[in-house]
Tab-separated table of C-alpha atoms in Angstrom:
chain	number	residue	atom	x	y	z
C	23	UNK	CA	0.128	-0.122	-0.456
C	24	UNK	CA	0.945	3.286	-0.757
C	25	UNK	CA	1.936	6.424	1.178
C	26	UNK	CA	0.820	9.064	-0.751
C	27	UNK	CA	1.052	12.653	-0.259
C	28	UNK	CA	0.446	15.960	-2.431
C	29	UNK	CA	-2.485	17.333	-3.821
C	30	UNK	CA	-4.115	14.463	-5.477
C	31	UNK	CA	-4.445	11.899	-2.727
C	32	UNK	CA	-1.149	10.495	-4.155
C	33	UNK	CA	1.739	12.358	-5.259
C	34	UNK	CA	3.567	13.082	-8.072
C	35	UNK	CA	6.317	11.392	-7.605
C	36	UNK	CA	3.743	8.132	-7.063
C	37	UNK	CA	2.966	9.199	-10.217
C	38	UNK	CA	6.379	9.243	-11.504
C	39	UNK	CA	7.132	5.705	-10.453
C	40	UNK	CA	9.125	3.565	-12.350
C	41	UNK	CA	10.259	6.633	-14.330
C	42	UNK	CA	13.095	6.468	-17.048
C	43	UNK	CA	16.388	8.722	-16.611
C	44	UNK	CA	16.107	11.826	-18.013
C	45	UNK	CA	17.945	12.253	-21.572
C	46	UNK	CA	21.609	13.165	-21.314
C	47	UNK	CA	21.839	16.767	-22.610
C	48	UNK	CA	19.467	17.720	-19.163
C	49	UNK	CA	21.057	16.073	-16.987
C	50	UNK	CA	24.269	17.520	-17.569
C	51	UNK	CA	23.220	20.582	-16.492
C	52	UNK	CA	21.510	19.580	-13.168
C	53	UNK	CA	20.951	15.919	-11.689
C	54	UNK	CA	18.011	15.257	-10.202
C	55	UNK	CA	17.532	12.669	-7.828
C	56	UNK	CA	17.657	8.983	-8.604
C	57	UNK	CA	14.957	8.108	-11.251
C	58	UNK	CA	11.589	7.391	-9.657
C	59	UNK	CA	9.303	4.470	-9.921
C	60	UNK	CA	6.575	5.235	-11.813
C	61	UNK	CA	4.067	4.398	-14.832
C	62	UNK	CA	5.459	7.227	-16.809
C	63	UNK	CA	8.480	7.955	-19.247
C	64	UNK	CA	9.010	11.588	-19.495
C	65	UNK	CA	10.969	12.428	-23.196
C	66	UNK	CA	12.498	15.686	-22.968
C	67	UNK	CA	13.347	16.700	-26.445
C	68	UNK	CA	15.767	19.344	-26.930
C	69	UNK	CA	14.783	22.287	-29.407
C	70	UNK	CA	17.407	22.633	-32.635
C	71	UNK	CA	18.537	25.909	-32.214
C	72	UNK	CA	19.153	25.639	-28.562
C	73	UNK	CA	22.520	25.470	-27.505
C	74	UNK	CA	22.613	22.711	-24.627
C	75	UNK	CA	23.003	23.542	-20.780
C	76	UNK	CA	22.040	27.271	-21.943
C	77	UNK	CA	19.234	28.474	-19.716
C	78	UNK	CA	16.934	31.169	-20.201
C	79	UNK	CA	16.617	33.979	-18.362
C	80	UNK	CA	14.249	33.133	-15.250
C	81	UNK	CA	13.476	35.244	-11.718
C	82	UNK	CA	14.889	31.476	-10.056
C	83	UNK	CA	18.011	29.760	-10.825
C	84	UNK	CA	17.485	25.757	-11.243
C	85	UNK	CA	19.137	25.325	-8.381
C	86	UNK	CA	17.136	26.709	-6.354
C	87	UNK	CA	14.129	24.787	-8.105
C	88	UNK	CA	15.895	21.641	-7.447
C	89	UNK	CA	16.996	22.172	-4.004
C	90	UNK	CA	12.913	23.259	-3.546
C	91	UNK	CA	12.044	19.750	-5.128
C	92	UNK	CA	14.104	17.748	-2.925
C	93	UNK	CA	13.588	19.512	0.389
C	94	UNK	CA	9.646	18.362	-0.263
C	95	UNK	CA	8.303	21.426	-1.262
C	96	UNK	CA	7.185	20.528	-5.012
C	97	UNK	CA	6.546	18.068	-6.538
C	98	UNK	CA	8.369	16.245	-9.779
C	99	UNK	CA	6.310	17.284	-12.663
C	100	UNK	CA	6.112	20.934	-11.392
C	101	UNK	CA	10.364	20.432	-11.147
C	102	UNK	CA	10.149	19.380	-14.721
C	103	UNK	CA	7.817	22.079	-16.340
C	104	UNK	CA	9.832	25.044	-15.004
C	105	UNK	CA	13.809	23.313	-15.661
C	106	UNK	CA	11.750	22.509	-19.151
C	107	UNK	CA	10.393	26.364	-19.408
C	108	UNK	CA	14.173	27.560	-18.194
C	109	UNK	CA	16.067	25.705	-20.886
C	110	UNK	CA	13.508	25.755	-23.613
C	111	UNK	CA	13.010	22.245	-23.940
C	112	UNK	CA	9.982	20.688	-25.818
C	113	UNK	CA	8.235	18.153	-22.774
C	114	UNK	CA	6.543	15.499	-23.500
C	115	UNK	CA	4.730	13.029	-20.873
C	116	UNK	CA	3.908	9.024	-22.388
C	117	UNK	CA	2.604	6.181	-20.442
C	118	UNK	CA	3.853	2.885	-20.113
C	119	UNK	CA	1.925	-0.557	-19.658
C	120	UNK	CA	2.241	-1.984	-16.337
C	121	UNK	CA	3.373	-5.098	-16.012
C	122	UNK	CA	0.302	-6.679	-14.381
C	123	UNK	CA	-2.078	-5.542	-16.856
C	124	UNK	CA	-3.706	-8.137	-19.193
C	125	UNK	CA	-2.861	-8.444	-22.959
C	126	UNK	CA	-4.913	-6.740	-25.569
C	127	UNK	CA	-7.274	-9.479	-26.814
C	128	UNK	CA	-9.474	-12.280	-25.182
C	129	UNK	CA	-9.234	-15.964	-24.931
C	130	UNK	CA	-10.325	-18.623	-22.003
C	131	UNK	CA	-8.747	-18.692	-18.816
C	132	UNK	CA	-6.701	-21.668	-17.832
C	133	UNK	CA	-7.202	-22.678	-14.311
C	134	UNK	CA	-3.939	-22.710	-12.089
C	135	UNK	CA	-2.134	-25.867	-11.919
C	136	UNK	CA	-0.221	-24.467	-8.533
C	137	UNK	CA	-2.468	-23.262	-5.395
C	138	UNK	CA	0.175	-23.902	-2.947
C	139	UNK	CA	1.268	-19.849	-2.883
C	140	UNK	CA	-1.430	-17.546	-1.487
C	141	UNK	CA	-3.416	-15.661	-4.076
C	142	UNK	CA	-2.926	-12.156	-4.355
C	143	UNK	CA	-6.352	-11.421	-3.344
C	144	UNK	CA	-5.768	-13.430	-0.199
C	145	UNK	CA	-2.182	-11.388	0.880
C	146	UNK	CA	-4.436	-8.045	0.156
C	147	UNK	CA	-7.058	-9.497	2.991
C	148	UNK	CA	-4.374	-9.328	4.937
C	149	UNK	CA	-2.335	-5.935	4.463
C	150	UNK	CA	-2.640	-4.028	7.631
C	151	UNK	CA	-3.782	-0.581	5.963
C	152	UNK	CA	-6.525	-2.342	4.480
C	153	UNK	CA	-7.163	-3.417	7.254
C	154	UNK	CA	-7.129	-0.189	9.023
C	155	UNK	CA	-9.353	1.405	6.658
C	156	UNK	CA	-12.413	-1.937	6.986
C	157	UNK	CA	-12.270	-0.956	10.621
C	158	UNK	CA	-12.705	2.590	10.237
C	159	UNK	CA	-15.709	1.890	7.636
C	160	UNK	CA	-17.022	-0.078	9.998
C	161	UNK	CA	-16.952	1.598	13.084
C	162	UNK	CA	-18.469	4.531	10.932
C	163	UNK	CA	-21.996	2.459	10.111
C	164	UNK	CA	-22.182	1.135	13.092
C	165	UNK	CA	-22.367	4.837	14.515
C	166	UNK	CA	-23.901	6.143	12.135
C	167	UNK	CA	-27.271	3.463	12.480
C	168	UNK	CA	-27.042	2.995	16.257
C	169	UNK	CA	-29.068	5.635	16.642
C	170	UNK	CA	-31.252	5.229	13.479
C	171	UNK	CA	-32.276	1.305	13.657
C	172	UNK	CA	-34.687	1.406	11.401
C	173	UNK	CA	-32.421	3.044	8.276
C	174	UNK	CA	-30.067	0.027	8.819
C	175	UNK	CA	-31.213	-1.759	5.960
C	176	UNK	CA	-30.209	0.704	3.284
C	177	UNK	CA	-26.496	-0.068	3.717
C	178	UNK	CA	-27.098	-2.726	1.133
C	179	UNK	CA	-25.182	-1.261	-1.229
C	180	UNK	CA	-22.275	1.247	0.529
C	181	UNK	CA	-19.129	3.240	-0.417
C	182	UNK	CA	-17.315	5.340	1.640
C	183	UNK	CA	-13.850	7.559	1.405
C	184	UNK	CA	-11.188	7.314	3.464
C	185	UNK	CA	-8.105	9.273	4.499
C	186	UNK	CA	-5.363	7.960	5.206
C	187	UNK	CA	-2.406	10.235	7.179
C	188	UNK	CA	0.888	9.149	9.124
C	189	UNK	CA	-0.938	8.542	12.181
C	190	UNK	CA	-4.611	7.006	10.784
C	191	UNK	CA	-7.293	6.178	8.766
C	192	UNK	CA	-10.390	7.808	8.839
C	193	UNK	CA	-13.865	7.722	7.115
C	194	UNK	CA	-14.798	11.297	5.683
C	195	UNK	CA	-17.450	10.775	3.105
C	196	UNK	CA	-20.146	7.499	2.943
C	197	UNK	CA	-22.986	6.863	0.742
C	198	UNK	CA	-25.223	4.109	0.273
C	199	UNK	CA	-28.183	3.777	-2.253
C	200	UNK	CA	-28.421	1.594	-5.699
C	201	UNK	CA	-31.115	4.184	-7.511
C	202	UNK	CA	-30.946	7.087	-9.974
C	203	UNK	CA	-34.162	9.091	-10.399
C	204	UNK	CA	-37.217	8.355	-12.063
C	205	UNK	CA	-38.111	11.777	-13.082
C	206	UNK	CA	-36.904	14.007	-15.644
C	207	UNK	CA	-33.680	16.732	-14.684
C	208	UNK	CA	-34.729	19.285	-12.502
C	209	UNK	CA	-34.998	23.253	-13.412
C	210	UNK	CA	-34.067	24.225	-10.244
C	211	UNK	CA	-31.534	22.005	-8.992
C	212	UNK	CA	-32.802	20.392	-6.205
C	213	UNK	CA	-33.482	16.979	-7.064
C	214	UNK	CA	-29.874	14.452	-6.832
C	215	UNK	CA	-30.373	12.254	-10.179
C	216	UNK	CA	-27.925	10.000	-9.159
C	217	UNK	CA	-28.560	7.846	-5.614
C	218	UNK	CA	-26.078	5.216	-6.456
C	219	UNK	CA	-23.386	4.608	-3.492
C	220	UNK	CA	-20.239	5.660	-4.759
C	221	UNK	CA	-21.867	8.744	-6.186
C	222	UNK	CA	-23.452	9.383	-3.067
C	223	UNK	CA	-20.411	9.117	-1.322
C	224	UNK	CA	-18.357	11.373	-3.635
C	225	UNK	CA	-21.004	14.049	-3.314
C	226	UNK	CA	-20.163	13.997	0.365
C	227	UNK	CA	-16.448	13.877	-0.518
C	228	UNK	CA	-17.224	17.667	-2.087
C	229	UNK	CA	-18.910	18.706	0.992
C	230	UNK	CA	-16.035	17.404	3.039
C	231	UNK	CA	-13.461	19.334	0.642
C	232	UNK	CA	-15.434	22.390	0.905
C	233	UNK	CA	-15.867	22.402	4.407
C	234	UNK	CA	-11.757	22.529	4.762
C	235	UNK	CA	-11.798	25.178	2.184
C	236	UNK	CA	-13.452	27.304	4.319
C	237	UNK	CA	-10.907	26.204	7.292
C	238	UNK	CA	-8.395	27.513	5.086
C	239	UNK	CA	-9.433	30.729	3.931
C	240	UNK	CA	-10.695	31.432	7.765
C	241	UNK	CA	-8.641	34.529	9.482
C	242	UNK	CA	-8.922	32.195	12.523
C	243	UNK	CA	-4.913	30.642	12.554
C	244	UNK	CA	-5.899	27.732	14.676
C	245	UNK	CA	-8.778	27.147	12.315
C	246	UNK	CA	-6.559	27.254	9.402
C	247	UNK	CA	-4.260	24.524	10.703
C	248	UNK	CA	-7.100	21.936	10.755
C	249	UNK	CA	-7.833	22.422	6.911
C	250	UNK	CA	-6.098	19.469	4.934
C	251	UNK	CA	-5.073	21.918	2.582
C	252	UNK	CA	-1.937	24.169	2.183
C	253	UNK	CA	-1.085	26.199	-0.660
C	254	UNK	CA	0.823	24.468	-3.269
C	255	UNK	CA	4.300	24.346	-4.426
C	256	UNK	CA	3.634	24.532	-7.966
C	257	UNK	CA	3.496	27.986	-9.748
C	258	UNK	CA	-0.152	28.015	-9.679
C	259	UNK	CA	-2.728	29.717	-7.596
C	260	UNK	CA	-4.386	26.554	-6.672
C	261	UNK	CA	-4.637	24.681	-3.188
C	262	UNK	CA	-3.122	21.036	-2.727
C	263	UNK	CA	-3.705	18.337	0.054
C	264	UNK	CA	-1.406	18.652	2.814
C	265	UNK	CA	1.719	16.269	2.329
C	266	UNK	CA	1.636	12.954	3.119
C	267	UNK	CA	-2.417	12.691	3.069
C	268	UNK	CA	-4.117	10.056	0.921
C	269	UNK	CA	-7.603	9.121	0.193
C	270	UNK	CA	-8.755	5.728	-0.492
C	271	UNK	CA	-12.708	4.316	-1.723
C	272	UNK	CA	-13.822	1.113	-0.381
C	273	UNK	CA	-17.335	0.274	-1.786
C	274	UNK	CA	-18.808	-2.838	-0.857
C	275	UNK	CA	-20.071	-4.295	-4.356
C	276	UNK	CA	-18.585	-4.321	-7.727
C	277	UNK	CA	-19.833	-0.448	-9.204
C	278	UNK	CA	-22.774	-1.260	-11.770
C	279	UNK	CA	-21.803	-1.043	-15.114
C	280	UNK	CA	-18.207	-2.366	-17.218
C	281	UNK	CA	-16.982	-3.638	-13.834
C	282	UNK	CA	-19.808	-6.620	-12.979
C	283	UNK	CA	-19.151	-8.417	-16.211
C	284	UNK	CA	-18.415	-11.738	-15.969
C	285	UNK	CA	-14.917	-12.423	-16.386
C	286	UNK	CA	-14.445	-15.681	-18.421
C	287	UNK	CA	-12.161	-14.103	-21.370
C	288	UNK	CA	-9.132	-11.936	-20.693
C	289	UNK	CA	-7.022	-10.414	-23.144
C	290	UNK	CA	-4.677	-11.736	-25.566
C	291	UNK	CA	-3.239	-10.605	-28.855
C	292	UNK	CA	-3.978	-14.017	-30.531
C	293	UNK	CA	-7.659	-14.021	-29.888
C	294	UNK	CA	-10.665	-12.889	-32.570
C	295	UNK	CA	-13.702	-11.999	-30.053
C	296	UNK	CA	-11.903	-8.439	-29.672
C	297	UNK	CA	-15.457	-7.060	-30.467
C	298	UNK	CA	-17.239	-8.939	-27.359
C	299	UNK	CA	-14.644	-8.090	-24.874
C	300	UNK	CA	-15.177	-4.156	-26.241
C	301	UNK	CA	-19.007	-4.205	-25.629
C	302	UNK	CA	-18.591	-5.913	-22.458
C	303	UNK	CA	-16.193	-2.997	-21.403
C	304	UNK	CA	-17.693	-0.429	-23.044
C	305	UNK	CA	-19.480	2.526	-21.610
C	306	UNK	CA	-22.783	1.990	-19.372
C	307	UNK	CA	-25.821	4.004	-18.909
C	308	UNK	CA	-28.112	3.809	-15.711
C	309	UNK	CA	-31.873	3.505	-15.845
C	310	UNK	CA	-33.649	3.442	-12.248
C	311	UNK	CA	-31.592	0.820	-11.214
C	312	UNK	CA	-30.642	-1.236	-14.260
C	313	UNK	CA	-27.767	-0.612	-16.836
C	314	UNK	CA	-26.862	-1.227	-20.366
C	315	UNK	CA	-24.073	-0.845	-22.943
C	316	UNK	CA	-24.127	1.904	-25.315
C	317	UNK	CA	-23.184	0.112	-27.984
C	318	UNK	CA	-26.416	-1.646	-28.377
C	319	UNK	CA	-28.471	0.134	-31.042
C	320	UNK	CA	-31.397	-0.999	-29.761
C	321	UNK	CA	-31.091	1.255	-26.395
C	322	UNK	CA	-34.159	3.567	-26.066
C	323	UNK	CA	-35.552	5.078	-23.123
C	324	UNK	CA	-38.354	7.260	-22.603
C	325	UNK	CA	-38.135	10.965	-22.473
C	326	UNK	CA	-39.166	11.121	-18.900
C	327	UNK	CA	-37.079	8.702	-17.274
C	328	UNK	CA	-33.291	9.826	-15.721
C	329	UNK	CA	-30.310	8.476	-17.479
C	330	UNK	CA	-27.170	8.562	-16.145
C	331	UNK	CA	-24.117	7.023	-17.144
C	332	UNK	CA	-22.863	3.709	-14.647
C	333	UNK	CA	-21.155	3.772	-11.443
C	334	UNK	CA	-17.751	2.379	-12.957
C	335	UNK	CA	-17.820	4.784	-15.604
C	336	UNK	CA	-18.030	7.234	-13.125
C	337	UNK	CA	-14.863	6.004	-11.268
C	338	UNK	CA	-12.901	6.086	-14.397
C	339	UNK	CA	-13.676	9.947	-15.440
C	340	UNK	CA	-12.632	10.462	-12.129
C	341	UNK	CA	-9.393	9.214	-11.804
C	342	UNK	CA	-9.032	11.255	-15.226
C	343	UNK	CA	-10.404	14.619	-13.877
C	344	UNK	CA	-10.448	14.025	-10.391
C	345	UNK	CA	-13.301	13.402	-7.545
C	346	UNK	CA	-13.288	17.472	-6.682
C	347	UNK	CA	-15.601	18.176	-9.881
C	348	UNK	CA	-15.613	21.061	-12.051
C	349	UNK	CA	-16.578	23.813	-9.375
C	350	UNK	CA	-13.820	22.510	-6.748
C	351	UNK	CA	-11.128	22.706	-9.133
C	352	UNK	CA	-11.425	26.736	-9.204
C	353	UNK	CA	-9.636	26.510	-5.965
C	354	UNK	CA	-7.946	22.488	-5.505
C	355	UNK	CA	-5.455	21.379	-8.331
C	356	UNK	CA	-6.991	17.165	-8.738
C	357	UNK	CA	-7.463	14.771	-6.010
C	358	UNK	CA	-7.543	10.987	-6.961
C	359	UNK	CA	-8.124	8.066	-4.896
C	360	UNK	CA	-4.617	6.155	-4.383
C	361	UNK	CA	-6.247	2.937	-3.709
C	362	UNK	CA	-10.243	0.798	-4.206
C	363	UNK	CA	-11.125	-1.789	-1.682
C	364	UNK	CA	-13.773	-3.726	-3.213
C	365	UNK	CA	-15.568	-5.629	-0.219
C	366	UNK	CA	-17.758	-7.890	-1.405
C	367	UNK	CA	-18.306	-11.196	-0.148
C	368	UNK	CA	-20.052	-12.308	-3.656
C	369	UNK	CA	-17.014	-11.412	-5.763
C	370	UNK	CA	-14.078	-13.303	-6.430
C	371	UNK	CA	-12.522	-11.641	-9.704
C	372	UNK	CA	-12.232	-7.807	-9.855
C	373	UNK	CA	-10.234	-8.211	-13.450
C	374	UNK	CA	-12.855	-6.788	-15.486
C	375	UNK	CA	-12.834	-3.306	-12.902
C	376	UNK	CA	-9.461	-3.301	-13.300
C	377	UNK	CA	-9.707	-3.230	-17.114
C	378	UNK	CA	-12.533	-0.560	-16.879
C	379	UNK	CA	-11.336	2.149	-14.532
C	380	UNK	CA	-7.754	1.893	-15.643
C	381	UNK	CA	-6.971	0.275	-19.014
C	382	UNK	CA	-9.135	1.649	-21.234
C	383	UNK	CA	-7.708	5.508	-21.047
C	384	UNK	CA	-4.277	3.953	-21.214
C	385	UNK	CA	-2.478	6.607	-22.941
C	386	UNK	CA	-4.237	9.810	-22.452
C	387	UNK	CA	-2.148	11.570	-20.129
C	388	UNK	CA	-0.080	13.320	-22.611
C	389	UNK	CA	-3.308	15.153	-24.036
C	390	UNK	CA	-4.387	16.627	-20.653
C	391	UNK	CA	-3.898	19.728	-19.600
C	392	UNK	CA	-1.172	20.482	-16.732
C	393	UNK	CA	-2.298	18.926	-13.098
C	394	UNK	CA	-4.706	16.231	-14.946
C	395	UNK	CA	-3.183	12.893	-15.339
C	396	UNK	CA	-4.570	9.097	-15.609
C	397	UNK	CA	-4.236	7.995	-11.982
C	398	UNK	CA	-4.106	3.475	-11.745
C	399	UNK	CA	-5.650	3.328	-8.506
C	400	UNK	CA	-4.457	0.084	-6.479
C	401	UNK	CA	-7.585	-2.330	-6.879
C	402	UNK	CA	-7.682	-4.957	-4.153
C	403	UNK	CA	-10.769	-7.516	-2.920
C	404	UNK	CA	-10.805	-7.424	0.742
C	405	UNK	CA	-13.408	-8.680	3.406
C	406	UNK	CA	-16.516	-6.906	3.646
C	407	UNK	CA	-17.052	-4.409	6.179
C	408	UNK	CA	-20.864	-3.770	6.025
C	409	UNK	CA	-23.356	-5.968	7.759
C	410	UNK	CA	-26.610	-5.776	6.067
C	411	UNK	CA	-30.188	-6.145	7.221
C	412	UNK	CA	-32.848	-8.682	5.332
C	413	UNK	CA	-36.386	-8.060	4.218
C	414	UNK	CA	-36.006	-4.133	3.929
C	415	UNK	CA	-38.954	-2.616	2.633
C	416	UNK	CA	-36.764	0.560	1.890
C	417	UNK	CA	-35.091	-0.812	-1.251
C	418	UNK	CA	-34.791	2.942	-3.371
C	419	UNK	CA	-33.617	4.544	0.237
C	420	UNK	CA	-30.207	5.688	0.713
C	421	UNK	CA	-27.895	7.704	3.113
C	422	UNK	CA	-25.151	10.437	3.204
C	423	UNK	CA	-22.622	11.811	5.413
C	424	UNK	CA	-19.640	13.468	5.373
C	425	UNK	CA	-16.966	14.695	8.512
C	426	UNK	CA	-18.766	17.196	10.078
C	427	UNK	CA	-22.250	16.024	10.672
C	428	UNK	CA	-24.472	15.944	13.277
C	429	UNK	CA	-26.706	12.878	11.267
C	430	UNK	CA	-27.466	11.232	8.330
C	431	UNK	CA	-29.308	12.334	5.374
C	432	UNK	CA	-32.037	9.622	4.038
C	433	UNK	CA	-33.039	10.557	0.041
C	434	UNK	CA	-35.527	8.639	-1.595
C	435	UNK	CA	-33.097	7.514	-4.648
C	436	UNK	CA	-36.276	7.226	-7.439
C	437	UNK	CA	-37.893	10.603	-6.006
C	438	UNK	CA	-34.607	12.472	-6.115
C	439	UNK	CA	-35.100	14.205	-2.720
C	440	UNK	CA	-34.956	13.654	1.217
C	441	UNK	CA	-37.771	11.338	2.894
C	442	UNK	CA	-40.150	12.851	5.295
C	443	UNK	CA	-38.781	10.930	8.374
C	444	UNK	CA	-35.024	11.599	7.540
C	445	UNK	CA	-32.815	12.200	10.443
C	446	UNK	CA	-31.822	15.564	8.593
C	447	UNK	CA	-33.590	17.517	6.136
C	448	UNK	CA	-32.427	20.748	4.857
C	449	UNK	CA	-36.002	22.202	4.467
C	450	UNK	CA	-40.165	22.045	3.668
C	451	UNK	CA	-39.146	21.140	0.079
C	452	UNK	CA	-36.749	17.861	0.729
C	453	UNK	CA	-34.125	19.325	-1.515
C	454	UNK	CA	-31.229	17.268	-0.577
C	455	UNK	CA	-28.063	18.908	0.429
C	456	UNK	CA	-26.558	17.086	-1.890
C	457	UNK	CA	-28.106	18.735	-4.905
C	458	UNK	CA	-26.184	20.716	-7.215
C	459	UNK	CA	-28.473	23.567	-5.769
C	460	UNK	CA	-26.603	23.264	-2.252
C	461	UNK	CA	-23.474	22.323	-4.416
C	462	UNK	CA	-23.349	26.220	-5.880
C	463	UNK	CA	-24.213	27.760	-2.741
C	464	UNK	CA	-21.147	26.371	-0.883
C	465	UNK	CA	-18.934	27.454	-3.773
C	466	UNK	CA	-20.260	31.280	-3.576
C	467	UNK	CA	-19.682	30.595	-0.198
C	468	UNK	CA	-16.316	29.304	-0.965
C	469	UNK	CA	-15.535	32.492	-3.378
C	470	UNK	CA	-16.562	34.954	-1.355
C	471	UNK	CA	-14.139	33.622	1.956
C	472	UNK	CA	-11.663	33.217	-0.859
C	473	UNK	CA	-12.153	36.555	-2.219
C	474	UNK	CA	-12.510	35.628	-5.560
C	475	UNK	CA	-14.186	38.100	-7.326
C	476	UNK	CA	-14.221	36.619	-10.875
C	477	UNK	CA	-16.116	33.234	-9.836
C	478	UNK	CA	-18.458	34.969	-7.202
C	479	UNK	CA	-20.571	37.153	-10.506
C	480	UNK	CA	-21.216	33.798	-11.540
C	481	UNK	CA	-24.354	33.718	-13.189
C	482	UNK	CA	-25.363	30.260	-13.113
C	483	UNK	CA	-24.866	26.593	-12.137
C	484	UNK	CA	-23.436	26.114	-15.887
C	485	UNK	CA	-21.538	29.284	-15.883
C	486	UNK	CA	-19.533	28.397	-12.976
C	487	UNK	CA	-18.491	25.101	-14.128
C	488	UNK	CA	-17.628	25.816	-17.767
C	489	UNK	CA	-15.057	28.885	-16.643
C	490	UNK	CA	-13.344	26.005	-15.161
C	491	UNK	CA	-10.747	26.144	-18.118
C	492	UNK	CA	-8.698	23.385	-17.798
C	493	UNK	CA	-11.320	21.132	-16.267
C	494	UNK	CA	-13.235	21.407	-19.160
C	495	UNK	CA	-10.348	20.751	-21.590
C	496	UNK	CA	-9.424	17.088	-19.587
C	497	UNK	CA	-13.394	16.392	-19.712
C	498	UNK	CA	-13.578	16.405	-23.421
C	499	UNK	CA	-10.113	15.312	-23.917
C	500	UNK	CA	-11.342	11.729	-22.118
C	501	UNK	CA	-14.816	11.732	-23.715
C	502	UNK	CA	-12.247	11.832	-27.423
C	503	UNK	CA	-10.437	9.394	-26.097
C	504	UNK	CA	-12.726	6.852	-24.871
C	505	UNK	CA	-15.015	7.574	-27.910
C	506	UNK	CA	-12.054	6.905	-30.586
C	507	UNK	CA	-11.287	4.056	-28.698
C	508	UNK	CA	-14.710	2.210	-29.547
C	509	UNK	CA	-15.983	2.360	-25.764
C	510	UNK	CA	-18.993	4.555	-27.079
C	511	UNK	CA	-19.891	8.279	-26.403
C	512	UNK	CA	-20.478	9.655	-23.008
C	513	UNK	CA	-24.332	10.857	-22.662
C	514	UNK	CA	-24.696	14.492	-22.789
C	515	UNK	CA	-26.511	16.584	-20.184
C	516	UNK	CA	-29.368	18.657	-20.750
C	517	UNK	CA	-28.169	22.264	-20.189
C	518	UNK	CA	-31.428	23.485	-19.283
C	519	UNK	CA	-30.829	21.455	-15.897
C	520	UNK	CA	-27.843	23.657	-14.959
C	521	UNK	CA	-28.868	26.868	-16.427
C	522	UNK	CA	-30.493	27.534	-12.701
C	523	UNK	CA	-28.813	30.686	-10.520
C	524	UNK	CA	-29.105	31.305	-6.595
């Protein structure tokens, strides 16, 4: 298990693991630390008209930049970008394929003839950090449901985000649920469209991040110290997670979509069934709790049905764009999860999830804007941390919570609103604290505290998202990449659903 640091829940030094040596022209000018272990290789090509080792004018000498890196004040990617600008080198970032990724096309799996060695799944069940995470999730669920036993049956599908530091693992956001709304999109942003557990947990994580943004911008020094954010050491004005902070995701079921497709085949160059695997790990859409491949030509939905991308596809997207979303990207660098723990007692194979989350976006990093990259999370099978009650009559219900909340909020996934008997209700309209209107309110408050007048004047939720230019560029690159690779087209949102304002 890695110990992440930096702005993304996993540090750039981890991103650059297995990194090859820099070119001779650059290493003659400065001597970076020993080669880092990364899925990336940086090819740095010298411009023909430039004399090797001839620096251009800069306010900061290269030796100072390197010293900052060695002191942990900046990350490797920022260092390389800064040095490339000083020495006028052309910089390219290329991914290499990890050794544990299966080959390219599918063939029949052959059973192992040697069962004397423990499997990776058994080993990862005994991983001490994984055990800490499982215990933290179990304890938090018990704490949340002990006072509201009637909602304990809502935990059949659960997801949680865990912050790991040098001293502890702490659950900071949690969500349960298995449905998306049955009605059309809301024009005022007060309907939760997708209430699947991972989506709910991620929106709860965003609430946690907003809360810590406000702590950071507080005039009270002791409150600011409690924030998980710090000024980024890069040349940007964005914040980053404090050094030594890592983010993990726990799910008690394989996410809906391509990750749940039974894995009887694996990728191999000699197979003739590539089209079958491409269809199986294609993008999927969710409709009232059921999922369908976007490649199915006969797929039609009623105009009244709410359709969203599958949870697996959203995780794939977040591992490229970050889990913070467009609005928070105005303030912070992309945040990624370092590992995904699958606590599904009925699951014995997570290879399709690995393929869906990582392999579909292999090679995308060179196309992305700065600070964005494809993070390959460590996906492992672990024991379940959730004890589910049987005989529930609340099949469409789910609840959400984030660190700092006094109680859970229960939402009817099909209605997209808070239930009448929810322990927490924001008002008589029963709009959830996870709805888009609530997120826009938090965004405006953060913009005020950060003294970002440019953001405070945005007129609508959609405008606030669209002016996040690097995030929107990265999103377009991702969707073009998936389409060109043959996995299908991403569902386009109806713009009227985001044109509301405060």
